[in-house]
CSV table of C-alpha atoms in Angstrom, one decimal:
chain,number,residue,atom,x,y,z
A,1117,MET,CA,-91.2,-45.6,-38.2
A,1118,SER,CA,-88.5,-44.8,-35.4
A,1119,LEU,CA,-86.0,-42.7,-34.4
A,1120,ARG,CA,-83.8,-45.9,-33.3
A,1121,ALA,CA,-82.6,-46.1,-36.9
A,1122,LEU,CA,-80.5,-43.1,-36.1
A,1123,ASP,CA,-77.0,-43.3,-34.3
A,1124,VAL,CA,-75.6,-40.3,-32.6
A,1125,LEU,CA,-72.2,-39.4,-31.4
A,1126,VAL,CA,-71.8,-37.2,-28.2
A,1127,ALA,CA,-68.6,-35.0,-28.1
A,1128,ASP,CA,-68.0,-33.1,-24.9
A,1129,ASP,CA,-64.9,-33.3,-22.4
A,1130,ASP,CA,-67.4,-32.9,-19.6
A,1131,GLY,CA,-68.4,-36.6,-18.5
A,1132,LEU,CA,-71.6,-35.2,-16.8
A,1133,THR,CA,-72.8,-33.3,-19.7
A,1134,ARG,CA,-72.0,-36.4,-22.1
A,1135,SER,CA,-74.4,-38.3,-19.6
A,1136,ILE,CA,-77.2,-35.8,-19.6
A,1137,VAL,CA,-77.2,-35.3,-23.5
A,1138,SER,CA,-77.0,-39.2,-23.9
A,1139,ASP,CA,-79.7,-39.7,-21.7
A,1140,ILE,CA,-81.9,-37.6,-23.4
A,1141,LEU,CA,-81.2,-39.2,-26.5
A,1142,ARG,CA,-81.8,-42.7,-25.3
A,1143,ALA,CA,-84.9,-41.6,-23.6
A,1144,SER,CA,-86.2,-40.1,-26.7
A,1145,GLY,CA,-85.9,-43.2,-28.6
A,1146,LEU,CA,-82.7,-42.6,-30.8
A,1147,GLY,CA,-80.7,-45.7,-31.4
A,1148,LYS,CA,-76.9,-46.2,-30.5
A,1149,VAL,CA,-75.5,-43.3,-28.6
A,1150,TRP,CA,-71.6,-43.1,-28.6
A,1151,GLN,CA,-69.5,-40.8,-26.6
A,1152,ALA,CA,-66.1,-39.0,-27.2
A,1153,ALA,CA,-64.1,-36.6,-24.8
A,1154,SER,CA,-62.1,-34.6,-27.3
A,1155,GLY,CA,-62.3,-33.3,-30.9
A,1156,ASP,CA,-59.7,-35.9,-31.9
A,1157,GLU,CA,-61.7,-39.0,-30.4
A,1158,ALA,CA,-64.9,-37.4,-32.1
A,1159,PHE,CA,-63.0,-37.4,-35.5
A,1160,LEU,CA,-61.7,-41.1,-34.7
A,1161,ALA,CA,-65.3,-42.3,-33.8
A,1162,LEU,CA,-66.9,-40.5,-36.8
A,1163,SER,CA,-64.6,-42.9,-38.9
A,1164,TYR,CA,-65.3,-46.2,-37.3
A,1165,ARG,CA,-68.9,-45.4,-35.7
A,1166,ARG,CA,-70.2,-43.3,-38.7
A,1167,PRO,CA,-73.0,-41.8,-36.7
A,1168,ASP,CA,-76.0,-40.1,-38.4
A,1169,ILE,CA,-75.7,-37.2,-36.0
A,1170,VAL,CA,-72.9,-35.6,-34.3
A,1171,ILE,CA,-73.5,-33.5,-31.1
A,1172,LEU,CA,-70.2,-31.5,-30.5
A,1173,ASP,CA,-69.4,-29.1,-27.7
A,1174,LEU,CA,-67.5,-26.0,-28.7
A,1175,ASN,CA,-65.4,-25.9,-25.5
A,1176,MET,CA,-63.2,-29.1,-25.3
A,1177,PRO,CA,-59.6,-30.3,-26.0
A,1178,GLY,CA,-59.0,-30.2,-29.6
A,1179,ASP,CA,-61.6,-27.1,-29.8
A,1180,GLY,CA,-65.1,-27.9,-31.1
A,1181,ALA,CA,-65.0,-25.5,-34.1
A,1182,SER,CA,-61.7,-26.7,-35.3
A,1183,THR,CA,-63.1,-30.3,-35.0
A,1184,LEU,CA,-66.1,-29.3,-37.1
A,1185,ARG,CA,-64.1,-27.6,-39.8
A,1186,ARG,CA,-61.9,-30.8,-40.0
A,1187,ILE,CA,-65.1,-33.0,-40.2
A,1188,ARG,CA,-66.4,-30.7,-43.1
A,1189,ARG,CA,-63.0,-29.8,-45.0
A,1190,SER,CA,-60.6,-32.4,-44.5
A,1191,PRO,CA,-59.7,-34.8,-47.2
A,1192,GLU,CA,-59.6,-37.6,-44.6
A,1193,SER,CA,-62.9,-36.9,-43.1
A,1194,PRO,CA,-65.1,-39.9,-43.4
A,1195,ASP,CA,-68.5,-38.0,-43.8
A,1196,PRO,CA,-68.2,-34.2,-44.4
A,1197,HIS,CA,-72.1,-34.1,-45.0
A,1198,VAL,CA,-72.8,-35.5,-41.5
A,1199,ALA,CA,-75.3,-33.5,-39.5
A,1200,VAL,CA,-73.6,-31.6,-36.6
A,1201,ILE,CA,-75.3,-30.1,-33.6
A,1202,ALA,CA,-73.0,-27.7,-32.0
A,1203,MET,CA,-73.2,-27.0,-28.3
A,1204,THR,CA,-72.1,-24.0,-26.7
A,1205,ALA,CA,-72.2,-22.3,-23.2
A,1206,TYR,CA,-71.7,-18.9,-25.0
A,1207,SER,CA,-74.8,-17.6,-27.1
A,1208,ASP,CA,-73.2,-14.4,-28.0
A,1209,LEU,CA,-73.6,-13.5,-31.8
A,1210,ARG,CA,-69.7,-13.7,-32.3
A,1211,ARG,CA,-69.5,-17.5,-31.2
A,1212,ILE,CA,-72.7,-18.4,-33.1
A,1213,GLU,CA,-71.5,-16.9,-36.2
A,1214,LEU,CA,-68.1,-19.0,-35.8
A,1215,LEU,CA,-69.7,-22.0,-35.4
A,1216,ARG,CA,-72.1,-21.2,-38.3
A,1217,ASP,CA,-69.3,-20.4,-40.5
A,1218,ALA,CA,-67.4,-23.6,-39.5
A,1219,GLY,CA,-70.3,-25.7,-40.8
A,1220,ALA,CA,-72.8,-26.5,-38.0
A,1221,SER,CA,-76.0,-27.6,-39.1
A,1222,GLU,CA,-77.8,-26.3,-35.9
A,1223,VAL,CA,-76.4,-24.6,-32.6
A,1224,VAL,CA,-77.7,-25.4,-29.3
A,1225,ALA,CA,-77.0,-22.9,-26.3
A,1226,LYS,CA,-76.3,-24.5,-22.8
A,1227,PRO,CA,-78.0,-24.8,-20.5
A,1228,LEU,CA,-79.3,-27.5,-22.2
A,1229,SER,CA,-82.8,-28.7,-22.1
A,1230,VAL,CA,-84.8,-31.5,-23.5
A,1231,ALA,CA,-87.0,-29.0,-25.5
A,1232,SER,CA,-84.0,-27.3,-27.2
A,1233,LEU,CA,-82.3,-30.5,-27.8
A,1234,HIS,CA,-85.4,-31.9,-29.4
A,1235,ALA,CA,-85.9,-28.8,-31.6
A,1236,ARG,CA,-82.4,-29.0,-32.9
A,1237,LEU,CA,-83.0,-32.8,-33.7
A,1238,THR,CA,-86.1,-32.1,-35.5
A,1239,ALA,CA,-84.3,-29.4,-37.4
A,1240,VAL,CA,-81.6,-31.5,-38.7
A,1241,ILE,CA,-84.0,-34.4,-39.4
A,1242,ASP,CA,-87.0,-32.9,-41.0
A,1243,ARG,CA,-85.6,-29.7,-42.4
A,1244,PRO,CA,-81.9,-30.1,-43.6
A,1245,ARG,CA,-80.6,-27.5,-45.6
A,1246,PRO,CA,-79.0,-27.7,-48.8
A,1247,PHE,CA,-75.2,-28.8,-48.6
A,1248,ILE,CA,-72.6,-26.1,-49.9
A,1249,VAL,CA,-69.5,-27.0,-51.1
A,1250,SER,CA,-67.1,-24.1,-52.2
A,1251,SER,CA,-63.5,-23.0,-51.8
A,1252,ALA,CA,-64.8,-20.5,-49.0
A,1253,TYR,CA,-67.4,-22.7,-47.3
A,1254,VAL,CA,-68.3,-26.2,-46.8
A,1255,GLY,CA,-71.4,-27.0,-44.9
A,1256,PRO,CA,-75.3,-26.6,-44.6
A,1257,GLU,CA,-76.4,-23.5,-46.3
A,1258,ARG,CA,-76.1,-20.6,-43.9
A,1259,ARG,CA,-79.5,-18.9,-45.0
A,1260,ARG,CA,-82.4,-19.9,-43.2
A,1261,ARG,CA,-84.8,-19.1,-45.8
A,1262,ALA,CA,-84.5,-19.2,-49.7
A,1263,PRO,CA,-84.8,-15.7,-51.2
A,1264,SER,CA,-88.3,-15.2,-52.7
A,1265,ALA,CA,-88.8,-14.3,-56.3
A,1266,ASP,CA,-89.5,-10.5,-55.6
A,1267,CYS,CA,-86.2,-10.8,-53.4
A,1268,PRO,CA,-83.4,-11.7,-56.0
A,1269,ARG,CA,-79.9,-12.9,-55.0
A,1270,ARG,CA,-77.6,-9.7,-55.5
A,1271,ARG,CA,-74.3,-10.5,-53.9
A,1272,LEU,CA,-71.5,-11.6,-55.9
A,1273,ALA,CA,-71.0,-14.6,-54.0
A,1274,ASP,CA,-74.4,-15.9,-54.8
A,1275,ALA,CA,-73.5,-16.7,-58.3
A,1276,HIS,CA,-70.3,-18.7,-57.0
A,1277,ALA,CA,-72.5,-20.5,-54.4
A,1278,ALA,CA,-74.8,-21.4,-56.8
A,1279,ASP,CA,-72.3,-23.0,-59.2
A,1280,THR,CA,-71.0,-25.1,-56.3
A,1281,LEU,CA,-74.1,-26.2,-54.9
A,1282,GLU,CA,-74.1,-29.8,-53.8
A,1283,VAL,CA,-77.2,-31.1,-52.5
A,1284,SER,CA,-77.1,-34.1,-50.1
B,966,MET,CA,-82.4,-25.1,-56.3
B,967,ASN,CA,-82.8,-28.7,-56.3
B,968,PRO,CA,-85.1,-30.0,-53.7
B,969,THR,CA,-82.8,-31.4,-50.6
B,970,THR,CA,-82.7,-35.3,-50.4
B,971,ASN,CA,-83.5,-36.1,-47.0
B,972,LYS,CA,-81.3,-38.8,-45.7
B,973,LEU,CA,-82.2,-38.8,-42.0
B,974,ARG,CA,-86.0,-38.4,-42.5
B,975,SER,CA,-86.0,-41.6,-44.9
B,976,LYS,CA,-84.0,-43.3,-42.3
B,977,VAL,CA,-86.6,-42.5,-39.7
B,978,GLY,CA,-89.6,-43.1,-41.9
B,979,ALA,CA,-91.6,-40.3,-40.1
B,980,SER,CA,-91.4,-36.6,-39.0
B,981,ALA,CA,-89.1,-36.3,-36.1
B,982,GLY,CA,-91.3,-33.5,-34.9
B,983,LEU,CA,-94.2,-36.1,-34.7
B,984,LEU,CA,-92.0,-38.6,-32.9
B,985,LEU,CA,-90.3,-36.2,-30.6
B,986,ASP,CA,-93.7,-35.4,-29.1
B,987,ARG,CA,-95.0,-34.5,-25.6
B,988,GLN,CA,-94.8,-38.1,-24.4
B,989,ALA,CA,-91.1,-38.5,-25.6
B,990,ARG,CA,-90.3,-35.1,-24.1
B,991,ALA,CA,-91.7,-36.1,-20.5
B,992,GLN,CA,-89.7,-39.5,-20.7
B,993,ALA,CA,-86.4,-37.6,-21.6
B,994,GLU,CA,-87.0,-35.0,-18.7
B,995,ALA,CA,-87.7,-37.9,-16.3
B,996,SER,CA,-84.4,-39.6,-17.5
B,997,VAL,CA,-82.4,-36.5,-17.0
B,998,GLN,CA,-83.8,-36.0,-13.5
B,999,THR,CA,-82.4,-39.4,-12.6
B,1000,LEU,CA,-78.9,-37.7,-13.1
B,1001,ALA,CA,-79.8,-34.9,-10.5
B,1002,PRO,CA,-77.8,-36.6,-7.4
B,1003,GLU,CA,-74.7,-37.0,-9.6
B,1004,ALA,CA,-75.0,-33.5,-11.1
B,1005,PHE,CA,-75.4,-32.1,-7.4
B,1006,VAL,CA,-72.3,-33.8,-6.2
B,1007,SER,CA,-70.3,-32.8,-9.3
B,1008,CYS,CA,-71.5,-29.2,-8.6
B,1009,GLU,CA,-70.5,-29.7,-4.8
B,1010,ARG,CA,-67.0,-30.9,-6.1
B,1011,ARG,CA,-66.7,-27.9,-8.4
B,1012,VAL,CA,-67.7,-25.4,-5.8
B,1013,GLN,CA,-65.0,-26.8,-3.4
B,1014,GLU,CA,-62.5,-26.3,-6.4
B,1015,ILE,CA,-63.4,-23.0,-6.8
B,1016,CYS,CA,-62.7,-22.2,-3.1
B,1017,ASP,CA,-59.3,-23.9,-3.0
B,1018,VAL,CA,-57.9,-22.3,-6.2
B,1019,LEU,CA,-59.0,-18.9,-5.0
B,1020,GLU,CA,-57.1,-19.4,-2.0
B,1021,GLY,CA,-53.8,-19.3,-3.9
B,1022,LEU,CA,-54.9,-16.6,-6.5
B,1023,PRO,CA,-52.1,-16.7,-9.1
B,1024,ASP,CA,-53.4,-15.9,-12.8
B,1025,ARG,CA,-54.0,-19.4,-13.4
B,1026,ALA,CA,-56.4,-19.7,-10.5
B,1027,LEU,CA,-58.4,-17.2,-11.9
B,1028,ARG,CA,-58.9,-18.9,-15.2
B,1029,ASP,CA,-59.6,-22.4,-13.4
B,1030,ALA,CA,-62.2,-20.6,-11.4
B,1031,PHE,CA,-63.8,-19.1,-14.3
B,1032,ALA,CA,-63.9,-22.6,-16.0
B,1033,LEU,CA,-65.3,-24.2,-13.1
B,1034,ALA,CA,-68.2,-21.6,-12.4
B,1035,HIS,CA,-69.0,-21.8,-16.3
B,1036,GLU,CA,-69.4,-25.7,-15.6
B,1037,ILE,CA,-71.4,-25.3,-12.8
B,1038,ARG,CA,-73.6,-22.7,-14.2
B,1039,GLY,CA,-74.5,-24.8,-17.2
B,1040,VAL,CA,-75.2,-27.9,-15.2
B,1041,ALA,CA,-77.5,-25.9,-12.7
B,1042,GLY,CA,-79.3,-24.3,-15.7
B,1043,THR,CA,-80.3,-27.9,-16.8
B,1044,PHE,CA,-81.3,-28.9,-13.7
B,1045,GLY,CA,-83.0,-25.7,-12.7
B,1046,TRP,CA,-81.0,-25.0,-9.7
B,1047,ASN,CA,-81.5,-21.1,-10.2
B,1048,ALA,CA,-79.7,-20.0,-7.0
B,1049,LEU,CA,-76.4,-21.9,-7.8
B,1050,GLY,CA,-76.6,-20.8,-11.7
B,1051,GLU,CA,-77.1,-17.1,-11.0
B,1052,ILE,CA,-74.2,-17.0,-8.4
B,1053,ALA,CA,-72.0,-18.9,-10.7
B,1054,ASP,CA,-73.1,-16.5,-13.3
B,1055,CYS,CA,-71.9,-13.5,-11.2
B,1056,LEU,CA,-68.7,-15.2,-10.8
B,1057,CYS,CA,-68.3,-15.7,-14.5
B,1058,LEU,CA,-69.4,-12.2,-15.1
B,1059,TYR,CA,-66.4,-10.8,-12.7
B,1060,LEU,CA,-63.8,-13.2,-14.3
B,1061,ASP,CA,-64.5,-13.3,-17.9
B,1062,ASP,CA,-62.8,-10.4,-19.3
B,1063,PHE,CA,-60.5,-9.8,-16.0
B,1064,PRO,CA,-57.2,-8.4,-17.5
B,1065,GLU,CA,-54.1,-10.7,-17.5
B,1066,GLY,CA,-52.0,-9.6,-14.6
B,1067,GLY,CA,-54.7,-7.5,-13.0
B,1068,ARG,CA,-55.1,-7.8,-9.1
B,1069,ALA,CA,-58.4,-9.5,-8.5
B,1070,ASN,CA,-60.7,-8.4,-5.7
B,1071,VAL,CA,-60.1,-11.1,-3.0
B,1072,PRO,CA,-62.9,-10.0,-0.8
B,1073,LEU,CA,-65.6,-10.1,-3.7
B,1074,LEU,CA,-64.1,-13.7,-4.8
B,1075,GLN,CA,-64.4,-15.0,-1.2
B,1076,SER,CA,-67.9,-13.8,-0.9
B,1077,LEU,CA,-69.0,-15.3,-4.2
B,1078,ALA,CA,-67.3,-18.6,-3.3
B,1079,GLY,CA,-69.2,-18.4,0.0
B,1080,ALA,CA,-72.4,-17.7,-1.7
B,1081,LEU,CA,-72.1,-20.6,-4.1
B,1082,LYS,CA,-71.6,-22.8,-0.7
B,1083,ALA,CA,-74.9,-21.1,0.6
B,1084,ALA,CA,-76.7,-21.8,-2.7
B,1085,LEU,CA,-75.9,-25.6,-2.7
B,1086,ARG,CA,-77.5,-25.7,0.8
B,1087,SER,CA,-80.5,-23.4,0.1
B,1088,GLN,CA,-81.7,-25.0,-3.3
B,1089,GLY,CA,-85.5,-24.3,-3.3
B,1090,ASP,CA,-85.8,-21.2,-1.1
B,1091,ALA,CA,-86.7,-19.0,-3.6
B,1092,ASP,CA,-86.5,-15.8,-1.5
B,1093,LEU,CA,-83.2,-16.8,-0.5
B,1094,VAL,CA,-82.1,-17.2,-4.1
B,1095,LEU,CA,-83.6,-13.9,-5.2
B,1096,ALA,CA,-81.8,-12.0,-2.3
B,1097,LEU,CA,-78.5,-13.8,-2.6
B,1098,SER,CA,-78.2,-13.4,-6.3
B,1099,ALA,CA,-79.2,-9.8,-6.4
B,1100,GLU,CA,-76.7,-9.0,-3.8
B,1101,CYS,CA,-73.8,-11.0,-5.7
B,1102,ARG,CA,-74.9,-9.3,-9.1
B,1103,ALA,CA,-74.8,-5.7,-7.7
B,1104,MET,CA,-71.4,-6.1,-5.9
B,1105,VAL,CA,-69.9,-7.7,-9.1
B,1106,ARG,CA,-71.2,-4.8,-11.2
B,1107,VAL,CA,-70.0,-2.2,-8.7
B,1108,ILE,CA,-66.5,-3.7,-8.6
B,1109,ARG,CA,-66.3,-4.1,-12.2
B,1110,GLU,CA,-66.9,-0.3,-12.6
B,1111,ARG,CA,-64.3,0.6,-9.9
B,1112,GLU,CA,-61.8,-1.6,-12.2
B,1113,GLY,CA,-62.5,0.6,-14.9
B,1114,ARG,CA,-64.6,-2.2,-16.7
B,1115,SER,CA,-68.2,-1.9,-17.8
B,1116,PRO,CA,-70.7,-3.1,-15.1
B,1117,ASP,CA,-72.1,-5.9,-17.6
B,1118,LEU,CA,-70.1,-7.7,-20.5
B,1119,LEU,CA,-70.1,-6.1,-23.6
């Protein structure tokens, strides 16, 4: 019973932020922590390191959101299902939606704190959402809660999503 | 809907919520604090870079200053350096939606750069922090309005 079984890739162009996140992860007992300084490096590292969790900054060369979409959708992606925690210094709704629609498992806003990072780690490890693969979206289901019996799914897209649900 | 197979949880063998407990948090927080000197030097370097780029003031300088202030704000937030974070936030507020080709308010930028330097020197002085950051924010809001922008970001 240990978080040491999980390896993490931290992708951020700012070396200090990479060090902060990596230190938090190591001190929290996670396994190997690798670092990448750009979206391209992160994609490459995903191929040969095969981390269990990727922590990806939105603002970096290669653009975090594009990298995230590439991880989820590219035929060359080595692990489209990998848990991705997206980091952003902007917590406005537009950017959060951008990351959610790109396929982020969780979003953590800067300034980073140990508590906020632990909360996102706990969410991806303990409460992963079903994985959706459809023509319009690939990533964890964007709804946080399943609809209850007395609140049926009514949108046209729901029927399509149900057809393409892939649980990982 | 089928239940989700939980691969990460299986690898860990227990709830992450239980493993990332108060003790783990304290250990991680202590570990991050060892980076504080390095972070402070990095903020000092960035403040100096802001002062340097604002001397020229071409359009590109404003974008560079915004990026630097943005980084300072993030690092300062992580380490609890409130004065530095607040004033960097004021600089971000002024530059975030600054119109391309517009004429920046040089005295304001110079004041904010000076305030950043003062904040670096006065960490821990809560009264000074409050006064300095309130003054900076008020200045930025007034000047934004004068420039035809809303006092705060929309």
